[in-house]
XYZ file of C-alpha atoms in Angstrom:
535
model
C 0.000 0.000 0.000
C 2.953 2.313 0.660
C 4.140 1.878 -2.940
C 0.594 2.417 -4.201
C 0.175 5.584 -2.124
C 3.328 7.033 -3.618
C 2.294 6.331 -7.228
C -1.450 7.130 -7.291
C -2.244 10.885 -7.104
C -5.491 10.520 -5.129
C -3.610 9.042 -2.190
C -1.526 12.207 -1.995
C -4.524 14.471 -1.334
C -4.807 16.256 1.983
C -7.340 14.930 4.471
C -9.518 18.042 4.149
C -9.820 17.609 0.373
C -10.537 13.897 0.671
C -13.235 14.628 3.217
C -14.821 17.135 0.853
C -14.902 14.503 -1.902
C -16.437 11.949 0.457
C -19.019 14.540 1.537
C -20.101 15.207 -2.051
C -20.483 11.483 -2.693
C -22.478 11.032 0.514
C -25.211 13.503 -0.418
C -28.422 11.728 -1.269
C -29.624 12.247 -4.826
C -33.253 13.346 -5.139
C -34.601 13.558 -8.720
C -35.597 17.217 -8.881
C -34.186 20.585 -8.084
C -33.495 21.292 -4.450
C -30.284 23.304 -4.124
C -30.331 23.317 -0.342
C -30.341 19.569 0.093
C -29.187 17.671 -2.958
C -27.788 17.808 -6.433
C -30.107 17.425 -9.395
C -28.961 14.180 -11.040
C -28.258 13.960 -14.733
C -29.743 11.137 -16.790
C -26.321 9.467 -16.833
C -25.805 9.695 -13.076
C -25.089 6.083 -12.054
C -26.361 6.741 -8.538
C -29.902 6.415 -9.865
C -29.226 2.728 -9.386
C -29.355 1.447 -5.821
C -25.998 -0.286 -6.067
C -24.438 3.150 -6.565
C -26.451 4.927 -3.904
C -24.749 7.510 -1.706
C -24.684 5.075 1.195
C -23.168 2.301 -0.926
C -20.472 4.628 -2.253
C -19.638 5.767 1.277
C -19.385 2.185 2.551
C -17.182 1.099 -0.352
C -14.952 4.164 0.002
C -14.373 3.230 3.636
C -13.057 -0.155 2.477
C -10.419 1.133 0.053
C -7.610 1.507 2.561
C -6.970 2.023 6.258
C -6.423 5.779 5.903
C -9.710 6.332 4.069
C -11.541 4.120 6.536
C -10.195 6.138 9.437
C -11.347 9.400 7.817
C -14.822 8.161 6.869
C -15.623 6.309 10.085
C -14.449 9.311 12.033
C -16.946 11.723 10.499
C -20.581 11.179 11.619
C -21.765 13.883 9.172
C -20.950 11.610 6.228
C -23.129 8.798 7.538
C -25.912 11.156 8.545
C -26.058 12.431 4.967
C -27.021 9.107 3.389
C -29.728 7.258 5.337
C -31.211 5.527 2.292
C -33.912 2.911 2.923
C -33.421 1.523 -0.588
C -30.177 -0.116 0.522
C -31.156 -0.827 4.119
C -33.681 -3.592 3.478
C -31.655 -6.387 5.108
C -33.625 -8.942 7.096
C -31.648 -8.370 10.282
C -31.405 -5.074 12.158
C -27.647 -5.199 12.742
C -26.580 -3.212 9.678
C -29.278 -0.563 10.074
C -28.339 -0.096 13.727
C -24.650 0.118 12.804
C -25.288 2.821 10.197
C -27.385 4.795 12.676
C -24.654 4.410 15.314
C -22.079 5.816 12.900
C -24.161 8.991 12.501
C -23.481 9.916 16.139
C -25.452 13.052 16.953
C -25.232 14.520 13.432
C -28.192 15.745 11.412
C -29.866 13.205 9.139
C -30.816 13.144 5.462
C -33.346 10.368 4.973
C -34.875 8.737 1.882
C -37.748 6.434 2.834
C -38.887 3.630 0.563
C -41.259 1.084 2.089
C -42.565 -0.485 -1.114
C -41.130 -3.820 -0.120
C -43.571 -3.986 2.766
C -40.702 -4.930 5.050
C -41.641 -5.202 8.721
C -38.009 -4.523 9.625
C -37.948 -1.291 7.573
C -41.230 -0.186 9.115
C -39.710 -0.711 12.553
C -36.650 1.318 11.534
C -38.875 4.067 10.156
C -40.786 4.249 13.435
C -37.546 4.390 15.423
C -36.263 7.286 13.339
C -39.466 9.276 13.780
C -39.886 8.526 17.461
C -36.293 8.902 18.652
C -34.465 10.974 16.025
C -37.133 13.297 14.580
C -35.432 16.475 15.785
C -32.197 15.396 14.037
C -33.767 15.081 10.586
C -32.555 17.764 8.177
C -33.891 16.405 4.868
C -36.830 13.992 4.595
C -37.842 12.488 1.272
C -40.640 9.922 0.973
C -41.129 9.384 -2.787
C -43.387 6.322 -2.686
C -46.602 5.371 -1.000
C -46.532 4.291 2.614
C -49.060 2.237 4.508
C -51.663 3.387 6.984
C -49.440 2.387 9.890
C -46.541 4.515 8.632
C -48.928 7.428 7.996
C -49.986 7.329 11.652
C -46.345 7.261 12.725
C -45.587 10.210 10.475
C -48.618 12.094 11.730
C -47.366 11.753 15.302
C -43.974 13.126 14.256
C -45.469 16.041 12.319
C -47.076 17.325 15.500
C -43.652 17.903 17.060
C -41.227 20.800 16.454
C -38.677 20.276 13.694
C -35.828 22.607 14.651
C -33.353 21.391 12.014
C -35.666 20.339 9.178
C -34.628 22.099 5.942
C -36.415 20.142 3.226
C -39.628 18.142 3.459
C -40.641 16.154 0.377
C -43.443 13.733 1.165
C -45.869 12.162 -1.313
C -48.668 10.496 0.606
C -51.596 8.695 -0.953
C -53.279 8.099 2.400
C -54.706 11.355 3.791
C -53.533 12.673 7.120
C -56.091 13.606 9.790
C -58.186 16.744 9.270
C -56.463 18.443 12.201
C -53.861 19.597 9.672
C -56.237 22.067 8.037
C -58.006 23.197 11.202
C -55.062 23.924 13.493
C -52.760 26.625 12.166
C -49.864 25.525 14.361
C -50.292 21.753 14.169
C -47.726 21.018 11.445
C -44.333 20.933 13.194
C -46.131 22.680 16.078
C -45.574 25.818 14.045
C -41.868 25.500 14.848
C -39.662 24.750 11.833
C -37.222 27.691 11.696
C -34.844 26.068 9.175
C -37.465 24.790 6.720
C -36.914 26.112 3.191
C -38.138 23.441 0.775
C -41.634 22.030 1.195
C -43.113 19.621 -1.345
C -46.182 17.810 -0.063
C -48.630 17.820 -2.990
C -51.156 15.472 -1.409
C -51.120 17.100 2.012
C -53.697 19.694 3.007
C -52.419 22.054 5.685
C -53.256 25.484 7.005
C -51.651 28.134 4.790
C -51.315 30.525 7.722
C -48.779 28.302 9.437
C -45.942 30.416 10.935
C -43.090 28.891 8.907
C -44.630 29.363 5.437
C -43.180 32.872 4.763
C -39.639 31.476 4.891
C -40.250 28.808 2.202
C -38.237 29.062 -1.011
C -39.624 26.035 -2.854
C -43.273 24.981 -2.582
C -45.395 22.283 -4.214
C -49.118 21.805 -3.562
C -51.750 19.837 -5.431
C -55.483 20.535 -5.747
C -55.931 21.297 -2.087
C -56.448 25.056 -2.051
C -58.474 27.680 -3.867
C -56.836 30.341 -6.025
C -57.813 32.991 -3.474
C -56.219 31.038 -0.609
C -53.036 30.479 -2.580
C -52.639 34.116 -3.587
C -53.152 35.251 0.003
C -50.416 32.820 1.070
C -48.027 33.765 -1.755
C -48.327 37.436 -0.806
C -46.678 36.493 2.504
C -43.847 34.496 0.867
C -41.324 37.016 -0.513
C -38.514 34.428 -0.529
C -40.319 31.985 -2.824
C -38.094 30.912 -5.731
C -39.725 27.787 -7.181
C -43.468 27.160 -7.230
C -45.398 24.116 -8.407
C -49.157 24.059 -8.012
C -52.119 22.059 -9.292
C -55.421 23.923 -9.281
C -59.132 23.318 -9.195
C -61.209 25.533 -11.455
C -64.568 25.645 -9.713
C -63.842 28.365 -7.176
C -63.336 31.455 -9.359
C -66.858 32.689 -10.045
C -67.177 36.314 -8.981
C -63.746 36.401 -7.340
C -61.395 37.634 -10.062
C -61.802 41.299 -9.043
C -61.173 40.635 -5.354
C -58.054 38.496 -5.501
C -54.764 39.421 -3.850
C -51.869 40.552 -6.015
C -48.804 38.557 -4.936
C -45.398 40.125 -5.478
C -42.719 37.401 -5.652
C -39.488 39.204 -6.534
C -37.354 36.048 -6.293
C -39.646 33.641 -8.144
C -37.606 32.135 -10.975
C -39.697 29.097 -11.906
C -43.441 28.443 -11.830
C -45.316 25.306 -12.859
C -49.118 25.424 -12.967
C -51.580 22.683 -13.902
C -55.365 22.604 -13.794
C -58.362 24.261 -15.419
C -57.281 26.868 -17.946
C -59.264 29.736 -16.400
C -57.840 28.986 -12.951
C -54.289 28.832 -14.344
C -54.611 32.154 -16.143
C -56.222 33.836 -13.148
C -53.450 32.707 -10.813
C -50.697 33.755 -13.219
C -52.263 37.175 -13.786
C -52.171 37.894 -10.061
C -48.510 36.956 -9.546
C -45.647 39.374 -10.199
C -42.567 37.099 -10.548
C -38.895 37.937 -10.953
C -37.829 39.065 -14.432
C -37.109 36.043 -16.599
C -39.281 33.632 -14.594
C -39.632 30.259 -16.325
C -43.228 29.201 -17.030
C -44.682 25.721 -17.370
C -48.480 25.647 -17.716
C -50.481 22.555 -18.532
C -54.208 22.236 -18.871
C -55.313 18.840 -20.097
C -59.069 18.941 -19.627
C -60.670 18.217 -22.977
C -63.905 19.829 -24.036
C -64.270 22.053 -20.974
C -66.658 24.978 -20.937
C -65.583 28.435 -19.901
C -67.811 29.093 -16.912
C -65.896 31.786 -15.043
C -64.956 34.091 -17.948
C -66.267 34.887 -21.416
C -64.341 33.875 -24.509
C -63.345 37.522 -25.024
C -62.055 37.788 -21.458
C -60.239 34.498 -21.879
C -58.382 35.636 -24.998
C -57.491 38.949 -23.334
C -56.243 37.167 -20.220
C -54.199 34.691 -22.257
C -52.619 37.535 -24.224
C -51.613 39.394 -21.062
C -50.215 36.318 -19.334
C -48.256 35.042 -22.297
C -46.851 38.418 -23.189
C -45.675 38.949 -19.622
C -44.032 35.568 -19.070
C -42.779 34.783 -22.571
C -41.244 38.170 -23.296
C -39.796 38.417 -19.799
C -38.133 35.016 -20.002
C -36.599 35.236 -23.437
C -35.525 38.842 -23.004
C -33.665 38.043 -19.778
C -31.980 34.804 -20.838
C -29.454 34.735 -23.644
C -30.048 31.455 -25.442
C -27.280 29.878 -27.473
C -26.904 26.796 -29.619
C -29.774 24.486 -30.507
C -33.453 25.119 -29.842
C -36.458 22.812 -30.398
C -39.703 24.675 -31.002
C -42.893 22.557 -30.823
C -46.210 24.033 -31.942
C -49.447 22.070 -31.656
C -53.078 23.227 -31.370
C -53.114 22.494 -27.635
C -49.434 22.692 -26.721
C -46.384 24.853 -27.267
C -42.881 24.381 -25.884
C -39.255 25.414 -26.224
C -36.459 22.990 -25.359
C -32.789 23.919 -25.242
C -31.298 20.892 -26.951
C -27.749 21.146 -25.589
C -28.899 20.355 -22.025
C -32.456 19.081 -22.718
C -33.811 21.943 -20.623
C -37.454 22.941 -21.150
C -37.544 26.733 -21.308
C -41.255 27.279 -21.819
C -44.175 24.895 -21.834
C -47.807 25.881 -22.272
C -50.655 23.399 -22.670
C -54.243 24.224 -23.604
C -57.477 22.251 -23.305
C -60.013 21.946 -26.044
C -62.385 24.758 -25.099
C -66.054 24.963 -26.053
C -67.334 28.478 -25.996
C -69.326 30.433 -28.529
C -67.144 32.694 -30.615
C -63.871 31.277 -29.273
C -61.261 30.068 -31.729
C -58.817 27.498 -30.391
C -55.840 28.834 -32.330
C -56.157 32.349 -30.956
C -54.189 31.486 -27.826
C -51.360 29.988 -29.873
C -51.354 33.089 -32.073
C -51.040 35.331 -29.018
C -48.110 33.265 -27.819
C -46.399 33.434 -31.192
C -46.827 37.197 -31.365
C -45.237 37.516 -27.939
C -42.398 35.205 -28.969
C -41.744 37.137 -32.184
C -40.830 40.241 -30.178
C -38.195 38.396 -28.120
C -34.446 38.198 -28.667
C -32.941 34.941 -29.927
C -29.634 36.336 -31.145
C -27.642 33.393 -29.746
C -29.689 30.606 -31.341
C -27.865 29.135 -34.337
C -29.773 25.864 -34.853
C -33.570 25.679 -34.849
C -35.782 22.588 -35.042
C -39.466 23.377 -35.627
C -42.160 20.722 -35.580
C -45.868 20.413 -34.903
C -49.255 20.612 -36.563
C -50.043 24.241 -35.703
C -47.151 25.978 -37.451
C -48.409 29.464 -38.363
C -49.017 30.671 -41.885
C -48.098 33.968 -43.480
C -47.825 36.662 -42.203
C -47.384 35.261 -38.669
C -44.775 32.782 -39.911
C -42.643 35.537 -41.380
C -42.882 37.660 -38.245
C -42.013 34.648 -36.093
C -38.989 33.595 -38.159
C -37.649 37.146 -38.116
C -37.022 36.724 -34.368
C -34.447 34.020 -35.192
C -32.222 36.129 -37.404
C -29.030 34.390 -36.169
C -30.151 30.864 -37.146
C -27.727 29.134 -39.501
C -29.353 25.679 -39.553
C -33.078 24.913 -39.757
C -34.658 21.468 -39.368
C -38.308 20.733 -40.106
C -40.653 18.458 -42.017
C -41.624 19.264 -45.582
C -45.125 20.299 -44.554
C -43.770 22.602 -41.858
C -41.338 24.169 -44.301
C -44.119 24.613 -46.857
C -46.178 26.491 -44.257
C -43.273 28.583 -42.999
C -42.169 29.695 -46.449
C -45.601 30.199 -47.937
C -44.947 33.924 -48.433
C -46.600 35.858 -51.278
C -43.392 37.727 -52.047
C -41.254 34.638 -52.009
C -38.982 34.737 -48.992
C -38.677 38.412 -48.259
C -39.852 40.349 -45.268
C -39.808 43.751 -46.952
C -38.776 42.781 -50.484
C -35.120 43.453 -49.585
C -34.099 41.215 -46.650
C -35.053 37.532 -46.383
C -36.165 35.874 -43.198
C -33.358 33.857 -41.617
C -30.686 35.831 -43.493
C -27.807 33.711 -42.085
C -29.432 30.376 -42.968
C -26.905 28.046 -44.569
C -28.150 24.546 -43.743
C -31.622 23.183 -44.378
C -32.395 19.758 -42.895
C -35.555 18.098 -44.168
C -37.198 15.366 -42.129
C -38.143 12.530 -44.517
C -41.665 11.299 -45.159
C -42.480 7.620 -44.777
C -43.202 7.255 -48.486
C -40.217 7.976 -50.680
C -42.332 8.907 -53.710
C -44.258 11.527 -51.729
C -41.031 12.823 -50.200
C -39.289 13.283 -53.546
C -42.343 14.853 -55.142
C -42.592 17.424 -52.369
C -38.860 18.082 -52.544
C -39.461 19.228 -56.101
C -42.532 21.337 -55.326
C -41.412 22.866 -51.999
C -37.654 22.757 -51.486
C -36.303 23.377 -54.968
C -38.300 26.621 -55.493
C -37.133 27.785 -52.060
C -33.500 27.057 -52.895
C -33.839 28.871 -56.204
C -35.442 31.935 -54.613
C -32.715 32.145 -51.943
C -30.008 31.902 -54.569
C -31.649 34.564 -56.730
C -31.983 36.895 -53.729
C -28.266 36.545 -52.955
C -28.706 34.413 -49.817
C -28.023 30.882 -51.075
C -28.367 27.728 -49.016
C -25.040 25.904 -48.776
C -26.110 22.545 -47.301
C -29.224 20.457 -47.928
C -29.568 17.559 -45.479
C -32.281 15.122 -46.552
C -31.813 12.845 -43.537
C -32.100 9.823 -45.841
C -30.628 6.445 -45.012
C -29.729 5.705 -48.616
C -27.714 7.405 -51.334
C -30.076 10.044 -52.824
C -28.149 10.299 -56.095
C -28.416 6.585 -56.792
C -32.188 6.487 -56.561
C -33.913 5.438 -59.749
C -35.930 7.842 -61.892
C -37.958 9.892 -61.033
C -36.408 10.112 -57.560
C -32.790 10.714 -58.534
C -31.701 14.114 -57.262
C -28.721 14.388 -59.569
C -30.824 15.842 -62.344
C -33.252 17.659 -60.035
C -30.443 19.636 -58.395
C -28.525 20.202 -61.598
C -29.170 23.929 -61.538
C -28.241 24.308 -57.861
C -24.468 24.349 -58.311
C -22.672 25.085 -55.066
C -25.092 23.302 -52.754
C -23.701 20.393 -50.750
C -26.132 17.503 -50.435
C -25.930 15.607 -47.120
C -27.340 12.193 -46.252
C -26.694 9.311 -43.823
C -25.271 6.002 -44.937
C -23.812 3.154 -42.905
C -23.843 5.275 -39.762
C -21.886 8.114 -41.348
C -22.772 11.464 -42.863
C -22.008 11.552 -46.561
C -21.930 14.594 -48.817
C -21.957 15.551 -52.473
C -21.235 18.975 -53.957
C -23.809 19.541 -56.674
C -22.085 19.987 -60.014
C -19.048 17.889 -59.157
C -18.303 14.428 -60.468
C -20.125 11.695 -58.560
C -17.744 9.123 -57.081
C -18.582 5.626 -55.896
């Protein structure tokens, strides 16, 4: 080991640095944002698997060598950071008791999973709540628990939680009604360190003393819009908000609702009836650049709390506020996926698979209301935003706007150099009376160099539409002095070896200077139109 320690760099690290590495590895991974307690795992994070859980990594690290074992066993904070029930399901209690002993008097981060219906785990869960409740710093219960465990948890919730920082509990069995009747029941009103509270199936009194200090909150269909707005107005530190709404409580209330100023709110997710969602969003003043996710999946609903005219006006105000604010405060770069459907619109930043904006609509039945009007309002708001850093754009969907909205929309993406879309989408986007020009002098997407066409299932239809849609577009760009340099047909076969009438060699004969791209045998192949075709 002495020779190994002298040759391997990691064994030369100071104890303080090693301890920091062990501490990072010991933090329990919870699969959503919670900066105060855990890291947000990436899709490739191996610790999603139980065999690479934080506790397992800590145990194995302590077995590498005597020096590491001395460091790890000597720090109770490490063991208190990784109480993970998923790897504590042994039949005997010895290992669970040993892990708990190693935590000393340190604060605890606990992930509870009782799906295995283990009597031993239930006993351990009860022991933690009954004897170590005041030590718990982070509590995460992602799966359902039985009635017995709910009663145990209920008893714990009635006690002060002096060190609790994050509380993420998803219960399918309801807790007793005392939660909503007694303002100080939950944690006895004493949870001075609590910052992150996600309990979507738990109804509690919104006037509880610790609520104003919350930075991240998730509730689900338990409160009216009026109750929520009153609570939000007392939560100036709120940064992330997720709420599911009912829509039956708005009649006659829209003029009497509280305006909630949330200067630190950077992300809001709202689901529920469309009128309830819009009403809530209209009465919240978030931080500039707040990210919006709104989903309303009820099909065929009737607008009962607002007229179709009021609905359109409300949608326009909400979308303009959130969409323009977000895109004008965040400089987007690289690749962007833009999805447009009659009942859904979203932006996804492709480089990190991050959803930037997501808005879902129901199918609404109301006299004089047109379903596409909401999408149009969104697109108008988007067209006024800055996308100067976006160089690659992928547009798809069945509600792509026609001229003149399409031209106005595309003009917002003046820095795009590569565009990917289906033939039908491209036909809609470039269906401009004056060809491709915005003012008869400058084309939309002036920097566009690469056009990638998503193939149709039928090759004959695909090639026919290439002739009727793409070739005229290429010719018009070339004539205007803004030629396309690369045409990517995303085909899995050589497009110049296709038999007549699908061979593109003759079809592209007049497009000298364009490089044709396709995919063959797992590689991207290319051909410069006008050059000699090689085998």
